[in-house]
Short mmCIF file of C-alpha atoms in Angstrom, two decimals:
data_model
loop_
_atom_site.label_atom_id
_atom_site.label_comp_id
_atom_site.label_asym_id
_atom_site.label_seq_id
_atom_site.Cartn_x
_atom_site.Cartn_y
_atom_site.Cartn_z
CA MET A 1 0.00 0.00 0.00
CA GLY A 2 1.04 3.61 -0.49
CA GLN A 3 3.43 3.03 -3.40
CA VAL A 4 3.79 5.51 -6.27
CA GLN A 5 2.44 4.97 -9.78
CA PHE A 6 3.39 6.90 -12.90
CA MET A 7 0.23 8.38 -14.44
CA ARG A 8 -0.27 10.00 -17.82
CA ASN A 9 -3.09 10.39 -20.35
CA LEU A 10 -2.80 9.14 -23.94
CA ILE A 11 -4.75 10.84 -26.72
CA ILE A 12 -5.36 7.97 -29.14
CA GLU A 13 -7.05 8.01 -32.55
CA THR A 14 -8.58 4.82 -33.98
CA PRO A 15 -10.55 4.17 -37.17
CA SER A 16 -14.28 4.03 -36.38
CA VAL A 17 -14.50 0.30 -36.95
CA PRO A 18 -15.59 -2.19 -34.27
CA GLY A 19 -12.67 -3.98 -32.63
CA ASN A 20 -10.05 -1.27 -32.99
CA PHE A 21 -10.31 -0.04 -29.42
CA ALA A 22 -10.02 -3.65 -28.25
CA LYS A 23 -6.67 -3.82 -30.05
CA VAL A 24 -5.52 -0.75 -28.16
CA ALA A 25 -6.65 -2.17 -24.83
CA LYS A 26 -4.90 -5.46 -25.59
CA ALA A 27 -1.62 -3.71 -26.44
CA ILE A 28 -1.73 -1.73 -23.21
CA GLY A 29 -2.71 -4.76 -21.13
CA GLU A 30 -0.02 -7.01 -22.56
CA LEU A 31 2.57 -4.53 -21.25
CA GLU A 32 0.85 -4.45 -17.85
CA GLY A 33 -0.37 -0.90 -18.23
CA ASP A 34 -3.44 -0.11 -16.15
CA MET A 35 -6.18 1.82 -17.94
CA GLY A 36 -8.26 4.23 -15.86
CA ASP A 37 -10.83 6.76 -17.06
CA ILE A 38 -11.63 6.72 -20.77
CA GLN A 39 -13.16 9.83 -22.34
CA THR A 40 -14.31 10.04 -25.94
CA ILE A 41 -13.15 13.42 -27.24
CA LYS A 42 -14.40 13.22 -30.81
CA VAL A 43 -16.44 10.80 -32.89
CA GLY A 44 -15.89 11.47 -36.57
CA THR A 45 -17.11 9.83 -39.74
CA LEU A 46 -13.88 7.90 -40.14
CA THR A 47 -12.06 8.02 -36.80
CA THR A 48 -12.60 8.29 -33.05
CA ILE A 49 -10.31 10.11 -30.63
CA ARG A 50 -10.17 9.08 -26.98
CA ASP A 51 -8.38 10.36 -23.90
CA ILE A 52 -7.21 7.32 -21.90
CA ALA A 53 -5.69 7.53 -18.41
CA ILE A 54 -2.77 5.14 -17.99
CA SER A 55 -0.98 4.03 -14.81
CA CYS A 56 2.39 2.38 -15.25
CA ALA A 57 5.74 1.90 -13.51
CA ASN A 58 7.77 4.79 -14.93
CA GLU A 59 8.39 6.91 -18.02
CA GLU A 60 10.31 4.14 -19.77
CA HIS A 61 7.35 1.80 -19.25
CA LEU A 62 5.00 4.46 -20.66
CA LEU A 63 7.13 4.90 -23.79
CA LYS A 64 6.98 1.14 -24.41
CA ILE A 65 3.18 1.31 -24.21
CA VAL A 66 3.08 4.25 -26.65
CA ASP A 67 5.32 2.37 -29.08
CA ALA A 68 3.15 -0.75 -28.80
CA VAL A 69 -0.03 1.19 -29.59
CA ASN A 70 1.58 2.92 -32.56
CA ALA A 71 2.86 -0.45 -33.79
CA ILE A 72 -0.68 -1.82 -34.13
CA GLY A 73 -1.01 0.00 -37.44
CA GLY A 74 -4.19 0.26 -39.47
CA GLY A 75 -4.58 3.96 -38.71
CA ILE A 76 -4.28 3.59 -34.91
CA SER A 77 -1.95 6.20 -33.42
CA VAL A 78 -1.07 8.07 -30.24
CA HIS A 79 -1.51 11.78 -30.91
CA ALA A 80 -0.19 13.08 -27.58
CA VAL A 81 0.83 12.26 -24.03
CA THR A 82 -0.60 14.67 -21.46
CA ASP A 83 -0.19 15.08 -17.73
CA ASP A 84 -3.70 15.62 -16.37
CA VAL A 85 -2.47 14.99 -12.83
CA LEU A 86 -0.30 18.10 -12.78
CA GLN A 87 -3.07 20.12 -14.41
CA ALA A 88 -5.53 19.03 -11.72
CA HIS A 89 -3.22 20.36 -9.02
CA GLU A 90 -2.61 23.79 -10.54
CA GLY A 91 -3.42 26.44 -7.93
CA GLY A 92 -3.96 23.76 -5.29
CA LYS A 93 -7.05 21.62 -4.67
CA ILE A 94 -8.55 23.44 -1.68
CA HIS A 95 -9.38 26.92 -0.42
CA MET A 96 -11.23 28.26 2.59
CA LYS A 97 -14.72 29.49 1.75
CA GLY A 98 -17.28 31.23 3.91
CA ARG A 99 -20.61 29.58 4.65
CA MET A 100 -22.40 32.93 4.69
CA GLU A 101 -22.56 35.63 2.06
CA ILE A 102 -22.12 39.30 2.94
CA ARG A 103 -24.66 41.19 0.84
CA SER A 104 -25.79 43.95 3.16
CA LEU A 105 -24.62 46.06 6.06
CA GLY A 106 -26.87 43.95 8.25
CA ASP A 107 -25.05 40.79 7.14
CA LEU A 108 -21.74 42.43 7.94
CA ARG A 109 -22.88 43.50 11.41
CA ARG A 110 -24.12 39.99 12.20
CA VAL A 111 -21.11 38.11 10.86
CA TYR A 112 -18.41 40.49 12.05
CA THR A 113 -18.56 43.66 14.11
CA PRO A 114 -20.41 44.49 16.28
CA GLY A 115 -22.55 41.33 16.42
CA VAL A 116 -19.70 38.87 16.70
CA ALA A 117 -18.76 40.27 20.11
CA ASN A 118 -21.95 38.82 21.56
CA VAL A 119 -20.94 35.34 20.41
CA CYS A 120 -17.46 35.80 21.86
CA GLU A 121 -19.02 36.62 25.23
CA VAL A 122 -21.20 33.52 25.09
CA ILE A 123 -18.16 31.32 24.45
CA LYS A 124 -16.11 33.13 27.10
CA ASN A 125 -18.77 32.33 29.70
CA ASP A 126 -19.24 28.75 28.47
CA PRO A 127 -16.37 27.43 26.30
CA ASP A 128 -18.41 24.37 25.30
CA GLN A 129 -20.62 26.70 23.23
CA ALA A 130 -17.76 26.93 20.71
CA ARG A 131 -18.97 23.54 19.48
CA TYR A 132 -22.22 25.15 18.31
CA PHE A 133 -21.19 28.68 17.36
CA THR A 134 -17.90 28.02 15.51
CA GLY A 135 -16.57 25.54 12.96
CA ILE A 136 -14.13 24.00 15.46
CA SER A 137 -16.21 20.87 16.00
CA ASN A 138 -16.27 20.21 12.26
CA SER A 139 -12.58 20.80 11.54
CA VAL A 140 -9.71 18.31 11.51
CA ALA A 141 -6.03 19.22 11.37
CA ILE A 142 -4.15 17.07 8.85
CA VAL A 143 -0.64 17.05 10.33
CA THR A 144 2.51 15.86 8.56
CA ASP A 145 6.27 16.23 8.86
CA GLY A 146 6.77 14.89 5.34
CA THR A 147 8.88 11.91 6.36
CA ALA A 148 6.80 9.12 4.78
CA ILE A 149 4.96 10.56 1.80
CA LEU A 150 3.41 7.71 -0.20
CA GLY A 151 6.25 5.54 -1.51
CA LEU A 152 8.51 8.55 -1.97
CA GLY A 153 9.83 8.53 1.60
CA ASN A 154 11.20 11.59 3.39
CA ILE A 155 10.62 14.33 0.82
CA GLY A 156 9.62 17.02 3.30
CA PRO A 157 6.30 18.58 4.31
CA VAL A 158 5.99 21.07 1.44
CA ALA A 159 6.42 18.34 -1.19
CA GLY A 160 3.80 16.38 0.74
CA MET A 161 1.26 19.21 0.58
CA PRO A 162 -0.56 17.78 -2.49
CA VAL A 163 -1.29 14.66 -0.44
CA MET A 164 -2.56 16.73 2.50
CA GLU A 165 -4.76 18.76 0.17
CA GLY A 166 -6.08 15.52 -1.28
CA LYS A 167 -6.99 14.32 2.21
CA ALA A 168 -8.80 17.62 2.81
CA VAL A 169 -10.80 17.21 -0.40
CA LEU A 170 -11.80 13.68 0.63
CA PHE A 171 -12.85 14.87 4.09
CA ASP A 172 -15.05 17.51 2.48
CA GLN A 173 -16.56 15.37 -0.26
CA PHE A 174 -17.22 12.20 1.72
CA ALA A 175 -17.89 13.48 5.24
CA GLY A 176 -18.54 17.23 5.09
CA ILE A 177 -15.51 17.90 7.31
CA SER A 178 -13.14 20.87 6.94
CA GLY A 179 -9.65 19.39 6.72
CA VAL A 180 -6.81 21.85 7.29
CA PRO A 181 -3.25 20.82 6.27
CA ILE A 182 -0.59 21.57 8.89
CA LEU A 183 2.99 21.27 7.62
CA LEU A 184 5.66 20.84 10.30
CA ASP A 185 9.34 21.57 9.70
CA THR A 186 10.39 19.25 12.51
CA SER A 187 10.29 15.50 13.11
CA ASP A 188 11.39 15.67 16.72
CA PRO A 189 8.63 14.00 18.74
CA ASP A 190 8.84 16.58 21.53
CA GLN A 191 8.50 19.49 19.11
CA VAL A 192 5.71 17.83 17.11
CA VAL A 193 3.72 17.05 20.22
CA GLU A 194 4.16 20.54 21.66
CA THR A 195 3.21 22.20 18.36
CA VAL A 196 0.04 20.17 17.98
CA LYS A 197 -0.87 20.76 21.63
CA HIS A 198 -0.53 24.52 21.08
CA ILE A 199 -2.87 24.55 18.05
CA HIS A 200 -5.37 21.86 18.98
CA LYS A 201 -8.01 24.23 20.36
CA GLY A 202 -8.88 25.26 16.80
CA PHE A 203 -9.82 21.71 15.77
CA GLY A 204 -12.25 18.95 16.63
CA GLY A 205 -9.74 16.23 15.75
CA ILE A 206 -6.17 15.53 14.62
CA LEU A 207 -5.30 13.28 11.68
CA LEU A 208 -1.60 12.40 11.61
CA GLU A 209 -0.55 11.71 8.04
CA ASP A 210 2.57 10.36 6.36
CA ILE A 211 4.73 10.55 9.50
CA GLY A 212 7.49 7.95 9.37
CA SER A 213 8.35 5.05 11.64
CA PRO A 214 9.41 4.79 14.43
CA HIS A 215 8.72 8.36 15.64
CA CYS A 216 5.10 8.11 14.47
CA PHE A 217 4.36 5.66 17.29
CA GLU A 218 5.58 7.95 20.07
CA ILE A 219 3.92 11.03 18.59
CA GLU A 220 0.51 9.38 18.30
CA GLU A 221 0.63 7.75 21.73
CA ARG A 222 1.59 11.01 23.44
CA LEU A 223 -1.00 13.11 21.63
CA LYS A 224 -3.75 10.59 22.35
CA ALA A 225 -2.81 10.68 26.04
CA GLU A 226 -2.50 14.46 26.29
CA LEU A 227 -5.25 15.89 24.06
CA PRO A 228 -9.01 15.90 24.80
CA ILE A 229 -9.94 15.39 21.12
CA PRO A 230 -9.73 12.42 18.72
CA VAL A 231 -6.25 11.70 17.35
CA MET A 232 -5.52 9.06 14.70
CA HIS A 233 -2.50 8.22 12.56
CA ASP A 234 -4.11 7.22 9.28
CA ASP A 235 -1.14 5.22 8.00
CA GLN A 236 -1.54 3.03 11.07
CA HIS A 237 -5.18 2.78 12.05
CA GLY A 238 -6.90 3.87 8.84
CA THR A 239 -4.95 1.19 7.01
CA ALA A 240 -5.66 -1.33 9.75
CA VAL A 241 -9.43 -0.70 9.65
CA VAL A 242 -9.69 -1.28 5.90
CA THR A 243 -7.39 -4.31 6.13
CA LEU A 244 -9.49 -5.84 8.92
CA ALA A 245 -12.57 -5.33 6.76
CA SER A 246 -10.78 -7.01 3.85
CA VAL A 247 -9.74 -9.97 6.00
CA ILE A 248 -13.28 -10.40 7.37
CA SER A 249 -14.71 -10.23 3.85
CA ALA A 250 -12.16 -12.74 2.52
CA CYS A 251 -12.93 -15.13 5.36
CA GLN A 252 -16.67 -14.90 4.72
CA GLN A 253 -16.16 -15.69 1.05
CA SER A 254 -13.83 -18.60 1.85
CA GLY A 255 -15.81 -20.12 4.71
CA VAL A 256 -13.01 -19.46 7.21
CA GLU A 257 -13.63 -18.45 10.83
CA LEU A 258 -11.31 -15.52 11.53
CA ALA A 259 -11.44 -15.88 15.32
CA ASP A 260 -10.09 -19.44 15.03
CA SER A 261 -7.30 -18.54 12.62
CA VAL A 262 -3.59 -17.96 13.00
CA VAL A 263 -2.75 -14.77 11.11
CA GLY A 264 0.69 -13.84 9.80
CA GLN A 265 1.84 -10.29 9.09
CA ILE A 266 4.81 -9.79 6.76
CA GLY A 267 6.29 -6.36 7.43
CA LEU A 268 5.94 -4.66 10.82
CA GLY A 269 6.27 -0.98 9.97
CA ALA A 270 3.60 1.55 10.87
CA ALA A 271 0.90 -0.19 8.82
CA GLY A 272 1.96 -3.76 9.60
CA LEU A 273 2.10 -3.26 13.36
CA ALA A 274 -1.25 -1.46 13.37
CA ILE A 275 -2.84 -4.26 11.34
CA SER A 276 -1.45 -6.81 13.80
CA ARG A 277 -2.79 -4.90 16.80
CA MET A 278 -6.20 -4.47 15.14
CA LEU A 279 -6.49 -8.19 14.41
CA MET A 280 -5.51 -9.01 17.98
CA GLU A 281 -8.14 -6.59 19.28
CA TYR A 282 -10.65 -8.28 17.00
CA GLY A 283 -9.79 -11.58 18.66
CA VAL A 284 -7.82 -13.77 16.26
CA LYS A 285 -6.49 -17.01 17.69
CA GLU A 286 -2.85 -15.97 17.31
CA MET A 287 -1.02 -13.13 15.57
CA ARG A 288 2.43 -13.81 14.14
CA GLY A 289 4.78 -11.42 12.39
CA VAL A 290 8.11 -11.17 10.65
CA ASP A 291 10.36 -8.20 9.90
CA ARG A 292 14.08 -7.65 9.42
CA ASN A 293 14.07 -4.73 11.87
CA GLU A 294 14.65 -5.72 15.49
CA GLU A 295 12.78 -2.72 16.89
CA ALA A 296 9.76 -3.61 14.77
CA ARG A 297 9.83 -7.20 16.00
CA ASN A 298 10.09 -6.03 19.59
CA ARG A 299 7.07 -3.74 19.16
CA LEU A 300 4.94 -6.68 18.01
CA ALA A 301 6.13 -8.79 20.93
CA ASN A 302 5.39 -5.98 23.38
CA HIS A 303 1.80 -5.83 22.09
CA GLY A 304 1.28 -9.57 22.53
CA GLY A 305 2.13 -10.91 19.09
CA THR A 306 4.45 -13.79 18.24
CA VAL A 307 7.63 -13.05 16.31
CA VAL A 308 8.91 -15.63 13.83
CA ASP A 309 12.33 -15.68 12.20
CA THR A 310 11.60 -16.16 8.51
CA ILE A 311 8.91 -15.62 5.91
CA GLU A 312 9.05 -19.32 5.13
CA GLU A 313 8.17 -20.19 8.73
CA LEU A 314 5.31 -17.68 8.72
CA MET A 315 3.90 -19.08 5.49
CA GLU A 316 4.10 -22.63 6.82
CA THR A 317 2.26 -21.93 10.08
CA CYS A 318 -0.41 -19.31 9.31
CA ASP A 319 -3.92 -19.64 7.90
CA ILE A 320 -4.15 -16.01 6.76
CA ILE A 321 -1.29 -13.91 5.40
CA VAL A 322 -1.18 -10.12 5.18
CA ALA A 323 1.83 -8.44 3.56
CA THR A 324 2.69 -4.72 3.56
CA THR A 325 6.39 -4.66 2.72
CA GLY A 326 6.49 -2.81 -0.59
CA VAL A 327 8.67 -5.62 -2.00
CA ALA A 328 7.26 -7.06 -5.22
CA GLY A 329 7.47 -10.84 -5.58
CA LEU A 330 8.57 -11.39 -1.99
CA ILE A 331 6.18 -14.31 -1.54
CA LYS A 332 7.14 -17.17 -3.85
CA PRO A 333 4.41 -19.50 -5.17
CA GLU A 334 6.12 -22.48 -3.55
CA MET A 335 5.64 -20.83 -0.14
CA VAL A 336 1.84 -20.82 -0.48
CA ARG A 337 0.03 -23.45 1.56
CA LYS A 338 -3.17 -24.96 0.20
CA GLY A 339 -6.28 -23.24 1.58
CA GLN A 340 -4.54 -20.07 2.77
CA ILE A 341 -6.01 -16.59 2.48
CA ILE A 342 -3.39 -14.17 1.15
CA LEU A 343 -3.72 -10.39 1.05
CA ALA A 344 -0.56 -8.98 -0.54
CA LEU A 345 -1.33 -5.29 -0.20
CA SER A 346 1.68 -3.43 -1.57
CA ASN A 347 0.94 -1.18 -4.55
CA PRO A 348 1.51 -1.02 -7.44
CA ASN A 349 3.25 -4.41 -7.31
CA ALA A 350 2.11 -6.96 -4.76
CA GLU A 351 4.30 -9.39 -2.83
CA ILE A 352 2.55 -12.08 -4.90
CA THR A 353 -0.09 -11.60 -7.57
CA PRO A 354 -3.57 -12.97 -6.79
CA GLU A 355 -3.31 -15.14 -9.91
CA ASP A 356 -0.06 -16.75 -8.77
CA ALA A 357 -1.35 -17.25 -5.21
CA LEU A 358 -4.56 -18.91 -6.38
CA ALA A 359 -2.67 -21.10 -8.85
CA ALA A 360 -0.42 -22.20 -5.96
CA GLY A 361 -3.43 -23.35 -3.90
CA ALA A 362 -4.63 -20.31 -1.96
CA ALA A 363 -8.33 -20.36 -1.11
CA PHE A 364 -8.55 -16.58 -1.56
CA ALA A 365 -6.09 -13.97 -2.73
CA ALA A 366 -6.18 -10.23 -3.36
CA ASP A 367 -3.79 -7.34 -3.81
CA GLY A 368 -3.99 -3.78 -2.51
CA ARG A 369 -5.65 -2.03 -5.44
CA LEU A 370 -9.00 -1.77 -3.64
CA VAL A 371 -7.77 -1.73 -0.05
CA ASN A 372 -7.74 2.03 0.31
CA ASN A 373 -7.76 4.20 3.43
CA ILE A 374 -10.42 6.35 1.78
CA LEU A 375 -12.95 3.78 2.94
CA GLY A 376 -12.12 4.47 6.58
CA PHE A 377 -10.88 7.85 7.76
CA PRO A 378 -13.68 10.19 6.53
CA GLY A 379 -16.42 8.19 8.20
CA ILE A 380 -14.36 7.46 11.32
CA PHE A 381 -13.82 11.15 12.00
CA ARG A 382 -17.40 12.06 11.00
CA GLY A 383 -18.72 9.61 13.56
CA ALA A 384 -16.27 10.74 16.25
CA LEU A 385 -17.09 14.42 15.70
CA ASN A 386 -20.83 13.75 15.68
CA ALA A 387 -20.52 12.01 19.04
CA ASN A 388 -18.24 14.72 20.47
CA ALA A 389 -15.85 11.87 21.28
CA LYS A 390 -12.66 12.62 23.19
CA GLU A 391 -10.73 9.78 21.56
CA ILE A 392 -10.88 7.13 18.86
CA THR A 393 -10.93 3.67 20.46
CA TYR A 394 -10.48 0.16 19.14
CA PRO A 395 -14.21 -0.64 19.52
CA MET A 396 -14.92 2.38 17.28
CA LEU A 397 -12.35 1.22 14.73
CA ILE A 398 -13.66 -2.35 14.72
CA ALA A 399 -17.19 -1.02 14.25
CA ALA A 400 -15.91 0.96 11.28
CA ALA A 401 -14.39 -2.19 9.76
CA GLN A 402 -17.61 -4.14 10.23
CA ALA A 403 -19.59 -1.30 8.62
CA ILE A 404 -17.28 -1.49 5.60
CA VAL A 405 -17.93 -5.24 5.36
CA GLU A 406 -21.68 -4.74 5.63
CA SER A 407 -21.51 -2.15 2.84
CA THR A 408 -19.70 -4.55 0.50
CA LYS A 409 -21.60 -6.01 -2.43
CA PRO A 410 -21.56 -9.81 -2.89
CA GLY A 411 -18.40 -10.96 -4.63
CA ASP A 412 -16.43 -7.80 -3.84
CA LEU A 413 -13.66 -7.60 -1.26
CA VAL A 414 -14.59 -4.08 -0.09
CA PRO A 415 -16.95 -1.37 -1.36
CA HIS A 416 -16.07 1.06 -4.11
CA PRO A 417 -14.50 4.14 -2.46
CA LEU A 418 -16.86 6.48 -4.32
CA ASP A 419 -19.93 4.77 -2.85
CA PRO A 420 -21.38 7.42 -0.49
CA ASN A 421 -23.21 4.76 1.51
CA VAL A 422 -20.02 3.27 2.93
CA HIS A 423 -18.90 6.59 4.43
CA GLN A 424 -22.34 7.20 5.93
CA ASN A 425 -22.46 3.67 7.34
CA VAL A 426 -18.97 3.95 8.85
CA ALA A 427 -19.86 7.28 10.46
CA ALA A 428 -23.09 5.90 11.92
CA ALA A 429 -21.34 2.80 13.31
CA VAL A 430 -18.55 4.83 14.92
CA GLU A 431 -21.03 7.29 16.40
CA ARG A 432 -23.14 4.49 17.91
CA VAL A 433 -20.13 2.94 19.65
CA ALA A 434 -18.84 6.32 20.82
CA ASN A 435 -22.22 7.12 22.40
CA SER A 436 -22.69 3.69 23.96
#
């Protein structure tokens, strides 16, 4: 999960004869290019021009795809390669906008001076009234130090701003929450914690985003202990919620009882450890993990998990395998045990492809293309804010995962992230638990 893909749009012209677009799709697919949105730009008497979004490994991979399409012949050609991603980010993706229009002097007097002074007095006398008379209770700070941006690593907070803006857009679109990016020029846990403590009164919750391991663990634990508002590190718990939902869904489709299963986690970084802890909270029979990093192994042991020495040992002894290493092809087909459930979640290239895992005897296999944090964090914070919760607890997170499962259509692993129902259902489930 969280790896980078190279995205461009191809403007392709084909003769208006049935079957020509299928040739284009085949050429792209044979080179393992991933087609996204397809927009028909022009339908002429003789030819059709389409704008096709392509995800691939890198620029060299893209050029091979372009050459393959041009090599089809018969009037099929690539007219241009465009970068719609950069265009979409021009000027940024967010801006602050007022909820009230100022059209008269009366509006001005109510919204600002002198009327606003009355509201200030109300809040001064009863600070809890800020929940009703300001936007604080509907705002979440999206905090990053830029040390773990997607698969790019430590590129700094400013370079990570497009990701933070994206999170803000998702908060707004899926949960009606005002997300405010906060870029920190320090990774020192003491300084991060103190900074967030000093600004927290302007927010109803704190989302920690793309903060690297191991300092992310200390920062989250301290903020959760010291702040009276919900705090969640999305790379840990948002990932863990959607992964738990995926595991539950896979078990249901395979006839496996999760509570009776031994689960193995390959990779114990921020996401892997959080997934392990979530599964233990859910009540799996035993949680095992493997990682080359000694500190990571110790963290799992300290939380009650079992550390094993090798991937081979983990594969031999576990019923369900979850992998979040970012290492393509790490799981070899010969390691797969008949009847296992395997979720190899690294994007864009999984530790083992679902096809190879199933061919090797797995009962169920999936990669990380659909296992997206978008399914979790908007609804989790919406529910927590609605309930005026002081923290986000494991029962709330497990309820969120179960709501995702219940929103999943038969045959799917998880819901489509653009399905508004899943975000509403997650919010409702979290709110119920928070109020119980």
